[in-house]
């Protein structure tokens, strides 16, 4: 992962940047790494990366998130069985579960006589998921700065009850996603994935209703074909099908399950 800022920008957006800001190159050349070398990642280095994650912004300093490292092979195998049987879960040097966590704050509040009844509002569930996501992305930025590779695992949400059992999660917690971590296997197979042009996501003053998509569909055709996927099935088609109410892979149970865990009740 050595692309310059300019080259990363070209691959990401299909054109040259207006300015070369090479200090930001590590952020632009992010990709999901699924194949890792056997080189160990020392726990001391992991502690530093988690320290960076803990330094991310957190609303009201409530710190409504936790992270669980999972190194036991049998436990990894159970997680992989739930999470689409993804091989990188088994093979990554480190695997983490990022958790939206109200349990710790409930304990802290109880220790000083507070009931913390407001935690069942949707606002605090949203807050905990945001906290977990901000921490995870700071984790990713720190890891990639060191040359490590990562892969998010959203399929941890396929069966929240089973993940709760495997990780021995208490009530008032929810595993948002997993994360693989390790040194990328050389040569790196994964490519920089194109993103929507800025005109489709960066609006001035008010939301732009006429969002340009056609140019991005055209750029993604070449990417899909490089990945041995069908280029005639556009990003718009794939994305529309992903949210067609038939591809939730078990996640349609999340709302009642979250209610049962004490989240998002009102």
JSON list of N, CA and C in Angstrom, two decimals, residues 157-158 160 245-257:
[
{"chain": "A", "resi": 157, "resn": "UNK", "atom": "N", "xyz": [-23.60, -8.94, 12.51]},
{"chain": "A", "resi": 157, "resn": "UNK", "atom": "CA", "xyz": [-24.99, -8.62, 12.82]},
{"chain": "A", "resi": 157, "resn": "UNK", "atom": "C", "xyz": [-25.97, -9.65, 12.25]},
{"chain": "A", "resi": 158, "resn": "UNK", "atom": "N", "xyz": [-25.46, -10.70, 11.57]},
{"chain": "A", "resi": 158, "resn": "UNK", "atom": "CA", "xyz": [-26.35, -11.68, 10.98]},
{"chain": "A", "resi": 158, "resn": "UNK", "atom": "C", "xyz": [-27.16, -12.45, 12.03]},
{"chain": "A", "resi": 160, "resn": "UNK", "atom": "N", "xyz": [-27.41, -11.74, 16.01]},
{"chain": "A", "resi": 160, "resn": "UNK", "atom": "CA", "xyz": [-26.95, -11.06, 17.23]},
{"chain": "A", "resi": 160, "resn": "UNK", "atom": "C", "xyz": [-27.03, -11.93, 18.48]},
{"chain": "A", "resi": 245, "resn": "UNK", "atom": "N", "xyz": [-35.10, -5.58, 0.49]},
{"chain": "A", "resi": 245, "resn": "UNK", "atom": "CA", "xyz": [-35.86, -6.28, 1.52]},
{"chain": "A", "resi": 245, "resn": "UNK", "atom": "C", "xyz": [-35.74, -7.79, 1.42]},
{"chain": "A", "resi": 246, "resn": "UNK", "atom": "N", "xyz": [-34.81, -8.29, 0.59]},
{"chain": "A", "resi": 246, "resn": "UNK", "atom": "CA", "xyz": [-34.60, -9.74, 0.48]},
{"chain": "A", "resi": 246, "resn": "UNK", "atom": "C", "xyz": [-33.16, -10.14, 0.75]},
{"chain": "A", "resi": 247, "resn": "UNK", "atom": "N", "xyz": [-32.33, -9.22, 1.20]},
{"chain": "A", "resi": 247, "resn": "UNK", "atom": "CA", "xyz": [-30.91, -9.52, 1.39]},
{"chain": "A", "resi": 247, "resn": "UNK", "atom": "C", "xyz": [-30.43, -9.09, 2.78]},
{"chain": "A", "resi": 248, "resn": "UNK", "atom": "N", "xyz": [-31.26, -9.28, 3.78]},
{"chain": "A", "resi": 248, "resn": "UNK", "atom": "CA", "xyz": [-30.90, -8.86, 5.14]},
{"chain": "A", "resi": 248, "resn": "UNK", "atom": "C", "xyz": [-30.14, -9.93, 5.91]},
{"chain": "A", "resi": 249, "resn": "UNK", "atom": "N", "xyz": [-30.06, -11.14, 5.37]},
{"chain": "A", "resi": 249, "resn": "UNK", "atom": "CA", "xyz": [-29.24, -12.24, 5.93]},
{"chain": "A", "resi": 249, "resn": "UNK", "atom": "C", "xyz": [-29.43, -12.40, 7.44]},
{"chain": "A", "resi": 250, "resn": "UNK", "atom": "N", "xyz": [-30.66, -12.33, 7.90]},
{"chain": "A", "resi": 250, "resn": "UNK", "atom": "CA", "xyz": [-30.95, -12.51, 9.32]},
{"chain": "A", "resi": 250, "resn": "UNK", "atom": "C", "xyz": [-31.08, -11.22, 10.10]},
{"chain": "A", "resi": 251, "resn": "UNK", "atom": "N", "xyz": [-30.66, -10.10, 9.51]},
{"chain": "A", "resi": 251, "resn": "UNK", "atom": "CA", "xyz": [-30.63, -8.85, 10.27]},
{"chain": "A", "resi": 251, "resn": "UNK", "atom": "C", "xyz": [-32.01, -8.20, 10.40]},
{"chain": "A", "resi": 252, "resn": "UNK", "atom": "N", "xyz": [-33.03, -8.80, 9.78]},
{"chain": "A", "resi": 252, "resn": "UNK", "atom": "CA", "xyz": [-34.37, -8.26, 9.92]},
{"chain": "A", "resi": 252, "resn": "UNK", "atom": "C", "xyz": [-34.88, -8.38, 11.36]},
{"chain": "A", "resi": 253, "resn": "UNK", "atom": "N", "xyz": [-34.19, -9.16, 12.19]},
{"chain": "A", "resi": 253, "resn": "UNK", "atom": "CA", "xyz": [-34.63, -9.34, 13.57]},
{"chain": "A", "resi": 253, "resn": "UNK", "atom": "C", "xyz": [-34.02, -8.29, 14.50]},
{"chain": "A", "resi": 254, "resn": "UNK", "atom": "N", "xyz": [-33.21, -7.40, 13.98]},
{"chain": "A", "resi": 254, "resn": "UNK", "atom": "CA", "xyz": [-32.44, -6.51, 14.85]},
{"chain": "A", "resi": 254, "resn": "UNK", "atom": "C", "xyz": [-33.30, -5.62, 15.73]},
{"chain": "A", "resi": 255, "resn": "UNK", "atom": "N", "xyz": [-34.37, -5.04, 15.17]},
{"chain": "A", "resi": 255, "resn": "UNK", "atom": "CA", "xyz": [-35.18, -4.11, 15.96]},
{"chain": "A", "resi": 255, "resn": "UNK", "atom": "C", "xyz": [-35.76, -4.79, 17.21]},
{"chain": "A", "resi": 256, "resn": "UNK", "atom": "N", "xyz": [-36.49, -5.90, 17.10]},
{"chain": "A", "resi": 256, "resn": "UNK", "atom": "CA", "xyz": [-36.99, -6.54, 18.32]},
{"chain": "A", "resi": 256, "resn": "UNK", "atom": "C", "xyz": [-35.87, -7.06, 19.22]},
{"chain": "A", "resi": 257, "resn": "UNK", "atom": "N", "xyz": [-34.77, -7.51, 18.62]},
{"chain": "A", "resi": 257, "resn": "UNK", "atom": "CA", "xyz": [-33.66, -8.01, 19.44]},
{"chain": "A", "resi": 257, "resn": "UNK", "atom": "C", "xyz": [-33.04, -6.87, 20.25]}
]
